[in-house]
Tab-separated table of C-alpha atoms in Angstrom:
chain	number	residue	atom	x	y	z
D	1	UNK	CA	18.670	-17.717	-40.208
D	2	UNK	CA	18.691	-18.896	-43.823
D	3	UNK	CA	17.612	-16.876	-46.800
D	4	UNK	CA	13.953	-17.179	-47.807
D	5	UNK	CA	13.077	-19.241	-50.891
D	6	UNK	CA	12.599	-17.448	-54.193
D	7	UNK	CA	8.855	-18.206	-54.364
D	8	UNK	CA	8.155	-17.795	-50.663
D	9	UNK	CA	5.737	-15.018	-49.600
D	10	UNK	CA	8.525	-13.174	-47.826
D	11	UNK	CA	10.808	-13.153	-50.888
D	12	UNK	CA	7.964	-12.038	-53.141
D	13	UNK	CA	7.121	-9.226	-50.704
D	14	UNK	CA	10.735	-8.090	-50.626
D	15	UNK	CA	10.875	-7.907	-54.442
D	16	UNK	CA	7.611	-5.926	-54.550
D	17	UNK	CA	8.983	-3.467	-52.001
D	18	UNK	CA	12.230	-3.101	-53.946
D	19	UNK	CA	10.360	-2.167	-57.126
D	20	UNK	CA	8.263	0.584	-55.554
D	21	UNK	CA	9.176	3.866	-53.898
D	22	UNK	CA	10.869	3.827	-50.503
D	23	UNK	CA	11.230	6.458	-47.810
D	24	UNK	CA	12.996	9.619	-48.885
D	25	UNK	CA	15.156	9.881	-45.755
D	26	UNK	CA	16.863	6.595	-46.656
D	27	UNK	CA	17.850	7.682	-50.159
D	28	UNK	CA	21.387	8.826	-51.081
D	29	UNK	CA	21.289	11.198	-54.057
D	30	UNK	CA	25.072	11.303	-54.515
D	31	UNK	CA	25.267	7.520	-54.961
D	32	UNK	CA	21.703	7.229	-56.320
D	33	UNK	CA	21.033	4.364	-53.948
D	34	UNK	CA	17.766	3.625	-52.100
D	35	UNK	CA	18.028	1.856	-48.740
D	36	UNK	CA	15.092	-0.047	-47.270
D	37	UNK	CA	15.587	0.740	-43.590
D	38	UNK	CA	17.648	2.829	-41.196
D	39	UNK	CA	20.232	0.114	-40.622
D	40	UNK	CA	20.869	-0.269	-44.353
D	41	UNK	CA	21.210	3.483	-44.798
D	42	UNK	CA	23.689	3.634	-41.897
D	43	UNK	CA	25.793	0.845	-43.403
D	44	UNK	CA	25.765	2.614	-46.765
D	45	UNK	CA	26.962	5.896	-45.221
D	46	UNK	CA	29.903	4.048	-43.672
D	47	UNK	CA	30.850	2.285	-46.912
D	48	UNK	CA	33.980	3.141	-48.890
D	49	UNK	CA	32.108	3.981	-52.097
D	50	UNK	CA	29.971	6.581	-50.287
D	51	UNK	CA	33.055	8.162	-48.737
D	52	UNK	CA	34.667	8.460	-52.178
D	53	UNK	CA	31.592	10.254	-53.526
D	54	UNK	CA	31.699	12.655	-50.583
D	55	UNK	CA	35.340	13.444	-51.362
D	56	UNK	CA	34.437	14.243	-54.958
D	57	UNK	CA	31.505	16.409	-53.872
D	58	UNK	CA	33.647	18.328	-51.387
D	59	UNK	CA	35.879	19.575	-54.228
D	60	UNK	CA	33.096	21.648	-55.773
D	61	UNK	CA	29.773	21.305	-53.888
D	62	UNK	CA	28.017	24.047	-55.887
D	63	UNK	CA	28.623	22.176	-59.123
D	64	UNK	CA	26.670	19.133	-57.905
D	65	UNK	CA	23.959	21.333	-56.338
D	66	UNK	CA	23.456	23.284	-59.564
D	67	UNK	CA	23.466	20.076	-61.607
D	68	UNK	CA	20.718	18.431	-59.533
D	69	UNK	CA	18.692	21.679	-59.458
D	70	UNK	CA	18.844	22.048	-63.234
D	71	UNK	CA	17.856	18.393	-63.748
D	72	UNK	CA	14.899	18.755	-61.375
D	73	UNK	CA	13.690	21.968	-63.044
D	74	UNK	CA	13.948	20.671	-66.618
D	75	UNK	CA	12.227	17.338	-65.826
D	76	UNK	CA	9.468	19.049	-63.846
D	77	UNK	CA	8.695	21.606	-66.576
D	78	UNK	CA	8.870	18.966	-69.305
D	79	UNK	CA	6.292	16.843	-67.440
D	80	UNK	CA	4.062	19.887	-66.949
D	81	UNK	CA	4.262	20.850	-70.622
D	82	UNK	CA	3.719	17.331	-71.982
D	83	UNK	CA	1.171	16.028	-69.473
D	84	UNK	CA	-0.983	19.041	-68.574
D	85	UNK	CA	-0.247	21.762	-71.161
D	86	UNK	CA	-2.335	24.873	-70.399
D	87	UNK	CA	-4.809	23.194	-68.048
D	88	UNK	CA	-5.219	24.575	-64.535
D	89	UNK	CA	-3.646	22.088	-62.143
D	90	UNK	CA	-2.319	22.197	-58.585
D	91	UNK	CA	1.437	22.040	-58.232
D	92	UNK	CA	1.218	19.114	-55.782
D	93	UNK	CA	-0.537	17.004	-58.425
D	94	UNK	CA	2.330	17.598	-60.864
D	95	UNK	CA	4.905	16.914	-58.148
D	96	UNK	CA	3.235	13.642	-57.078
D	97	UNK	CA	3.260	12.410	-60.659
D	98	UNK	CA	6.875	13.490	-61.027
D	99	UNK	CA	8.095	11.587	-57.958
D	100	UNK	CA	6.214	8.438	-59.004
D	101	UNK	CA	9.176	7.727	-61.272
D	102	UNK	CA	11.716	5.829	-59.207
D	103	UNK	CA	14.808	7.426	-60.775
D	104	UNK	CA	13.675	11.031	-60.256
D	105	UNK	CA	15.874	13.747	-58.721
D	106	UNK	CA	14.861	14.316	-55.113
D	107	UNK	CA	14.111	17.855	-53.989
D	108	UNK	CA	16.347	17.586	-50.911
D	109	UNK	CA	19.369	17.524	-53.270
D	110	UNK	CA	18.398	20.815	-54.969
D	111	UNK	CA	18.616	24.447	-53.910
D	112	UNK	CA	14.899	24.536	-52.979
D	113	UNK	CA	13.706	23.161	-49.656
D	114	UNK	CA	9.992	22.974	-50.494
D	115	UNK	CA	7.752	22.904	-53.541
D	116	UNK	CA	6.454	26.366	-52.615
D	117	UNK	CA	9.990	27.782	-52.753
D	118	UNK	CA	10.450	26.206	-56.177
D	119	UNK	CA	7.204	27.771	-57.471
D	120	UNK	CA	8.149	31.189	-56.075
D	121	UNK	CA	11.576	30.899	-57.676
D	122	UNK	CA	9.937	30.277	-61.053
D	123	UNK	CA	7.914	33.463	-60.566
D	124	UNK	CA	11.023	35.508	-59.797
D	125	UNK	CA	12.805	34.104	-62.841
D	126	UNK	CA	10.146	35.484	-65.187
D	127	UNK	CA	7.749	32.550	-65.370
D	128	UNK	CA	4.167	32.775	-64.198
D	129	UNK	CA	3.543	32.124	-60.511
D	130	UNK	CA	0.547	30.021	-61.536
D	131	UNK	CA	1.704	26.553	-62.322
D	132	UNK	CA	-0.798	25.978	-65.150
D	133	UNK	CA	0.718	28.740	-67.305
D	134	UNK	CA	4.200	27.193	-67.329
D	135	UNK	CA	5.366	25.509	-70.505
D	136	UNK	CA	3.146	27.644	-72.795
D	137	UNK	CA	3.511	31.255	-71.740
D	138	UNK	CA	7.226	31.374	-72.577
D	139	UNK	CA	6.662	30.015	-76.085
D	140	UNK	CA	3.828	32.454	-76.782
D	141	UNK	CA	5.798	35.442	-75.480
D	142	UNK	CA	8.874	34.457	-77.504
D	143	UNK	CA	6.829	34.172	-80.719
D	144	UNK	CA	5.239	37.598	-80.095
D	145	UNK	CA	8.614	39.192	-79.413
D	146	UNK	CA	10.061	37.619	-82.580
D	147	UNK	CA	7.180	38.997	-84.703
D	148	UNK	CA	7.578	42.481	-83.244
D	149	UNK	CA	11.340	42.402	-83.803
D	150	UNK	CA	10.906	41.307	-87.429
D	151	UNK	CA	8.288	44.010	-88.048
D	152	UNK	CA	10.562	46.658	-86.567
D	153	UNK	CA	13.471	45.426	-88.665
D	154	UNK	CA	11.393	45.653	-91.874
D	155	UNK	CA	10.344	49.202	-90.980
D	156	UNK	CA	13.933	50.148	-90.262
D	157	UNK	CA	15.030	48.801	-93.661
D	158	UNK	CA	12.324	50.793	-95.465
D	159	UNK	CA	13.155	53.983	-93.580
D	160	UNK	CA	16.850	53.483	-94.243
D	161	UNK	CA	16.315	53.028	-97.991
D	162	UNK	CA	13.993	56.086	-98.168
D	163	UNK	CA	16.528	58.191	-96.286
D	164	UNK	CA	19.299	57.025	-98.617
D	165	UNK	CA	17.277	58.032	-101.710
D	166	UNK	CA	16.545	61.464	-100.230
D	167	UNK	CA	20.242	61.964	-99.489
D	168	UNK	CA	21.187	61.078	-103.062
D	169	UNK	CA	18.583	63.492	-104.454
D	170	UNK	CA	19.830	66.282	-102.166
D	171	UNK	CA	23.456	65.748	-103.245
D	172	UNK	CA	22.421	65.798	-106.895
D	173	UNK	CA	20.612	69.085	-106.463
D	174	UNK	CA	23.517	70.683	-104.609
D	175	UNK	CA	26.035	69.706	-107.316
D	176	UNK	CA	24.106	71.304	-110.196
D	177	UNK	CA	23.781	75.051	-110.772
D	178	UNK	CA	20.266	76.387	-111.300
D	179	UNK	CA	19.576	76.590	-115.030
D	180	UNK	CA	17.396	79.182	-116.630
D	181	UNK	CA	14.201	77.735	-117.944
D	182	UNK	CA	13.881	78.109	-121.737
D	183	UNK	CA	11.255	80.534	-123.016
D	184	UNK	CA	9.301	79.228	-125.981
D	185	UNK	CA	7.879	81.847	-128.406
D	186	UNK	CA	5.739	81.537	-131.431
D	187	UNK	CA	7.592	81.395	-134.783
D	188	UNK	CA	6.534	84.450	-136.807
D	189	UNK	CA	8.008	85.980	-139.929
D	190	UNK	CA	7.905	89.745	-140.011
D	191	UNK	CA	8.214	89.918	-143.797
D	192	UNK	CA	6.654	87.398	-146.083
D	193	UNK	CA	9.413	87.809	-148.666
D	194	UNK	CA	12.275	87.352	-146.143
D	195	UNK	CA	14.170	84.075	-146.418
D	196	UNK	CA	14.581	81.699	-143.486
D	197	UNK	CA	18.263	80.920	-142.794
D	198	UNK	CA	19.990	78.733	-140.105
D	199	UNK	CA	23.562	79.459	-138.937
D	200	UNK	CA	25.337	76.102	-138.362
D	201	UNK	CA	28.967	77.297	-138.389
D	202	UNK	CA	29.401	77.266	-134.585
D	203	UNK	CA	28.006	73.782	-134.260
D	204	UNK	CA	30.275	72.438	-136.988
D	205	UNK	CA	33.403	74.279	-135.876
D	206	UNK	CA	33.084	73.403	-132.189
D	207	UNK	CA	33.964	69.723	-132.302
D	208	UNK	CA	36.740	70.178	-134.861
D	209	UNK	CA	38.512	72.839	-132.811
D	210	UNK	CA	38.365	70.879	-129.607
D	211	UNK	CA	39.495	67.737	-131.363
D	212	UNK	CA	42.523	69.444	-132.943
D	213	UNK	CA	43.589	71.291	-129.818
D	214	UNK	CA	43.020	68.462	-127.341
D	215	UNK	CA	43.879	65.489	-129.540
D	216	UNK	CA	47.436	64.591	-128.318
D	217	UNK	CA	46.767	65.252	-124.638
D	218	UNK	CA	43.558	63.283	-124.797
D	219	UNK	CA	45.392	60.305	-126.310
D	220	UNK	CA	48.075	60.431	-123.605
D	221	UNK	CA	45.467	60.668	-120.868
D	222	UNK	CA	43.526	57.768	-122.358
D	223	UNK	CA	46.656	55.604	-122.562
D	224	UNK	CA	47.685	56.336	-118.954
D	225	UNK	CA	44.136	55.702	-117.732
D	226	UNK	CA	44.067	52.398	-119.592
D	227	UNK	CA	47.376	51.324	-118.004
D	228	UNK	CA	46.123	52.246	-114.530
D	229	UNK	CA	42.868	50.414	-115.116
D	230	UNK	CA	44.681	47.266	-116.243
D	231	UNK	CA	46.994	47.397	-113.210
D	232	UNK	CA	44.053	47.885	-110.863
D	233	UNK	CA	42.172	45.021	-112.470
D	234	UNK	CA	45.207	42.735	-112.032
D	235	UNK	CA	45.530	43.699	-108.382
D	236	UNK	CA	41.816	43.171	-107.798
D	237	UNK	CA	42.008	39.714	-109.381
D	238	UNK	CA	44.923	38.785	-107.100
D	239	UNK	CA	43.007	40.096	-104.111
D	240	UNK	CA	39.924	38.144	-105.119
D	241	UNK	CA	41.951	34.948	-105.492
D	242	UNK	CA	43.634	35.509	-102.154
D	243	UNK	CA	40.403	36.314	-100.367
D	244	UNK	CA	38.736	33.188	-101.810
D	245	UNK	CA	41.602	31.020	-100.533
D	246	UNK	CA	41.401	32.657	-97.129
D	247	UNK	CA	37.669	32.042	-97.039
D	248	UNK	CA	38.170	28.338	-97.796
D	249	UNK	CA	40.768	28.046	-95.014
D	250	UNK	CA	38.489	29.832	-92.567
D	251	UNK	CA	35.560	27.594	-93.521
D	252	UNK	CA	37.662	24.474	-92.925
D	253	UNK	CA	38.803	25.768	-89.535
D	254	UNK	CA	35.254	26.639	-88.537
D	255	UNK	CA	34.083	23.201	-89.669
D	256	UNK	CA	36.720	21.514	-87.507
D	257	UNK	CA	35.768	23.670	-84.528
D	258	UNK	CA	32.033	23.071	-84.983
D	259	UNK	CA	32.353	19.254	-84.848
D	260	UNK	CA	34.191	19.300	-81.507
D	261	UNK	CA	32.215	18.734	-78.316
D	262	UNK	CA	32.974	19.370	-74.657
D	263	UNK	CA	32.304	15.767	-73.558
D	264	UNK	CA	34.531	12.942	-74.797
D	265	UNK	CA	34.037	9.992	-72.426
D	266	UNK	CA	32.844	6.797	-74.135
D	267	UNK	CA	32.120	3.289	-72.906
D	268	UNK	CA	34.692	0.473	-73.362
D	269	UNK	CA	37.773	2.702	-73.593
D	270	UNK	CA	40.858	2.721	-71.377
D	271	UNK	CA	41.453	5.903	-69.373
D	272	UNK	CA	43.840	7.100	-66.665
D	273	UNK	CA	42.834	8.612	-63.291
D	274	UNK	CA	44.588	11.968	-62.789
D	275	UNK	CA	43.029	13.213	-59.532
D	276	UNK	CA	44.904	12.940	-56.235
D	277	UNK	CA	41.797	13.283	-54.089
D	278	UNK	CA	41.293	9.503	-54.021
D	279	UNK	CA	44.793	8.833	-52.740
D	280	UNK	CA	47.905	7.261	-54.240
D	281	UNK	CA	46.069	3.952	-54.688
D	282	UNK	CA	44.227	5.234	-57.760
D	283	UNK	CA	46.422	8.124	-58.939
D	284	UNK	CA	47.890	7.568	-62.431
D	285	UNK	CA	46.243	4.126	-62.592
D	286	UNK	CA	44.421	2.825	-65.650
D	287	UNK	CA	40.758	1.909	-65.731
D	288	UNK	CA	38.036	0.908	-68.203
D	289	UNK	CA	34.848	2.942	-68.579
D	290	UNK	CA	31.907	0.594	-68.028
D	291	UNK	CA	29.044	3.108	-68.092
D	292	UNK	CA	28.498	6.780	-68.983
D	293	UNK	CA	25.928	8.665	-66.900
D	294	UNK	CA	24.802	11.970	-68.329
D	295	UNK	CA	27.478	13.775	-70.313
D	296	UNK	CA	30.370	14.152	-67.899
D	297	UNK	CA	30.144	11.260	-65.389
D	298	UNK	CA	31.612	7.803	-65.929
D	299	UNK	CA	31.551	4.558	-63.922
D	300	UNK	CA	35.022	3.023	-64.281
D	301	UNK	CA	36.560	-0.266	-63.204
D	302	UNK	CA	40.198	-0.208	-62.150
D	303	UNK	CA	42.356	-2.661	-64.099
D	304	UNK	CA	44.717	-3.493	-61.214
D	305	UNK	CA	42.357	-3.800	-58.238
D	306	UNK	CA	38.972	-4.257	-59.937
D	307	UNK	CA	37.384	-1.468	-57.834
D	308	UNK	CA	34.499	0.484	-59.322
D	309	UNK	CA	34.554	4.288	-59.117
D	310	UNK	CA	32.192	7.028	-60.233
D	311	UNK	CA	34.329	9.874	-61.581
D	312	UNK	CA	33.895	13.133	-63.423
D	313	UNK	CA	35.346	13.650	-66.902
D	314	UNK	CA	37.837	16.221	-65.561
D	315	UNK	CA	39.429	13.502	-63.380
D	316	UNK	CA	40.274	11.296	-66.383
D	317	UNK	CA	42.519	11.443	-69.417
D	318	UNK	CA	42.951	9.352	-72.561
D	319	UNK	CA	45.482	6.515	-72.914
D	320	UNK	CA	47.765	6.227	-75.975
D	321	UNK	CA	48.630	2.606	-76.851
D	322	UNK	CA	51.560	1.229	-78.828
D	323	UNK	CA	51.514	1.559	-82.646
D	324	UNK	CA	49.381	-1.078	-84.324
D	325	UNK	CA	46.776	-1.185	-81.523
D	326	UNK	CA	43.094	-0.347	-81.955
D	327	UNK	CA	41.790	2.977	-80.634
D	328	UNK	CA	38.495	4.882	-80.565
D	329	UNK	CA	38.275	8.504	-81.724
D	330	UNK	CA	36.326	10.325	-78.979
D	331	UNK	CA	36.243	13.872	-80.363
D	332	UNK	CA	36.531	15.837	-83.575
D	333	UNK	CA	35.375	15.181	-87.117
D	334	UNK	CA	35.700	11.361	-86.876
D	335	UNK	CA	34.129	10.940	-83.430
D	336	UNK	CA	32.874	7.413	-82.501
D	337	UNK	CA	35.052	5.865	-85.242
D	338	UNK	CA	37.403	2.959	-84.522
D	339	UNK	CA	40.910	3.221	-85.936
D	340	UNK	CA	44.400	1.708	-85.820
D	341	UNK	CA	47.337	3.729	-84.474
D	342	UNK	CA	50.038	4.010	-87.157
D	343	UNK	CA	52.483	6.431	-85.579
D	344	UNK	CA	53.014	9.315	-83.130
D	345	UNK	CA	54.413	12.803	-83.762
D	346	UNK	CA	55.924	13.841	-80.422
D	347	UNK	CA	56.747	17.379	-81.593
D	348	UNK	CA	53.144	18.209	-82.555
D	349	UNK	CA	51.531	16.048	-79.840
D	350	UNK	CA	49.470	14.260	-82.465
D	351	UNK	CA	49.158	10.871	-84.121
D	352	UNK	CA	48.445	9.243	-87.485
D	353	UNK	CA	45.452	6.891	-87.539
D	354	UNK	CA	43.913	4.559	-90.112
D	355	UNK	CA	40.138	4.462	-89.887
D	356	UNK	CA	38.795	0.937	-89.395
D	357	UNK	CA	35.022	1.496	-89.420
D	358	UNK	CA	32.364	3.568	-91.137
D	359	UNK	CA	32.174	4.773	-94.723
D	360	UNK	CA	35.794	6.032	-94.714
D	361	UNK	CA	37.291	2.695	-93.693
D	362	UNK	CA	40.936	2.442	-94.762
D	363	UNK	CA	41.505	6.211	-94.866
D	364	UNK	CA	44.669	7.497	-93.172
D	365	UNK	CA	44.222	10.643	-91.084
D	366	UNK	CA	47.116	12.722	-89.738
D	367	UNK	CA	47.230	15.318	-86.999
D	368	UNK	CA	44.775	13.718	-84.529
D	369	UNK	CA	45.537	15.218	-81.105
D	370	UNK	CA	46.373	12.990	-78.136
D	371	UNK	CA	43.220	13.980	-76.253
D	372	UNK	CA	40.955	13.057	-79.226
D	373	UNK	CA	41.490	9.278	-79.133
D	374	UNK	CA	41.999	6.552	-76.555
D	375	UNK	CA	42.842	2.854	-76.388
D	376	UNK	CA	39.987	0.394	-76.797
D	377	UNK	CA	39.358	-2.034	-73.947
């Protein structure tokens, strides 16, 4: 029987059915493929691509289960927060609107069997059991906790400063001996003819005696103290210079670490398959990344056979071309920048690249690790 014409009623009906939602039991979450009937789903389960995905899932099944569960939870709560906010709404209404999107994550691929189990799980994790409070209660509670923490911190600072002042006052009082308070009396002259005289000999003789007796020792002590002070100041300057240099080095290292990311796969780069789970046919073979799904999943096309595979980032590695070839920097400070390979340092496992795009075009960069760049397709 021939294929129906493009504008025939049957062909139009088939296209309408393909656009809408199909039955859940004929959907494969691992391959993200929707089959239209039982026969199509059976043929898909027997296909080679489906068997390869099952082999990958069998390596670490909990990783895929946790990934799908986290995607379902984040998308569901984001829809609830954006669409309904704090309104009272039944959880089935939110779920029906969520599954109306064709590319949604199906619940049968998560750790929850029913929507009720998912709602109860949210309640056990600290969220409200009532679906209409989700998406707002956490934000309000976090703001209240932040205000209380800041208020407590301010009070602690004030109490700490007051306690420090009291401690300083107490130490000052303990170090001084109690002095006798002066007694002030009225100035009276017993005899009107008696002269008033002031004895200033002690006051004048005191400084001269101390200066004559302590003069040489005081000069020696002052000279030694000055030498010590100058030596200490020189040492402190050296320490300050050294500490400033160390701080600059640490800042540069932290800057390099901060710009690195845990995902490096990019489209249109050449990679090598390093997993043995797919057999010797694909092991150590080169492929080109055609599409990146999420952060850590790539759809690759084998260069030799032309087969398409869906692989995790951990099953791939970068490819180093010959000098003079174009590469793409996939990690580090110059990520997403095209460059030309100038040379390779085999002892340090790094390479020298010349940037060929962006604002720093023409700049030569040394010390780029092997895993931070790959050959362009």
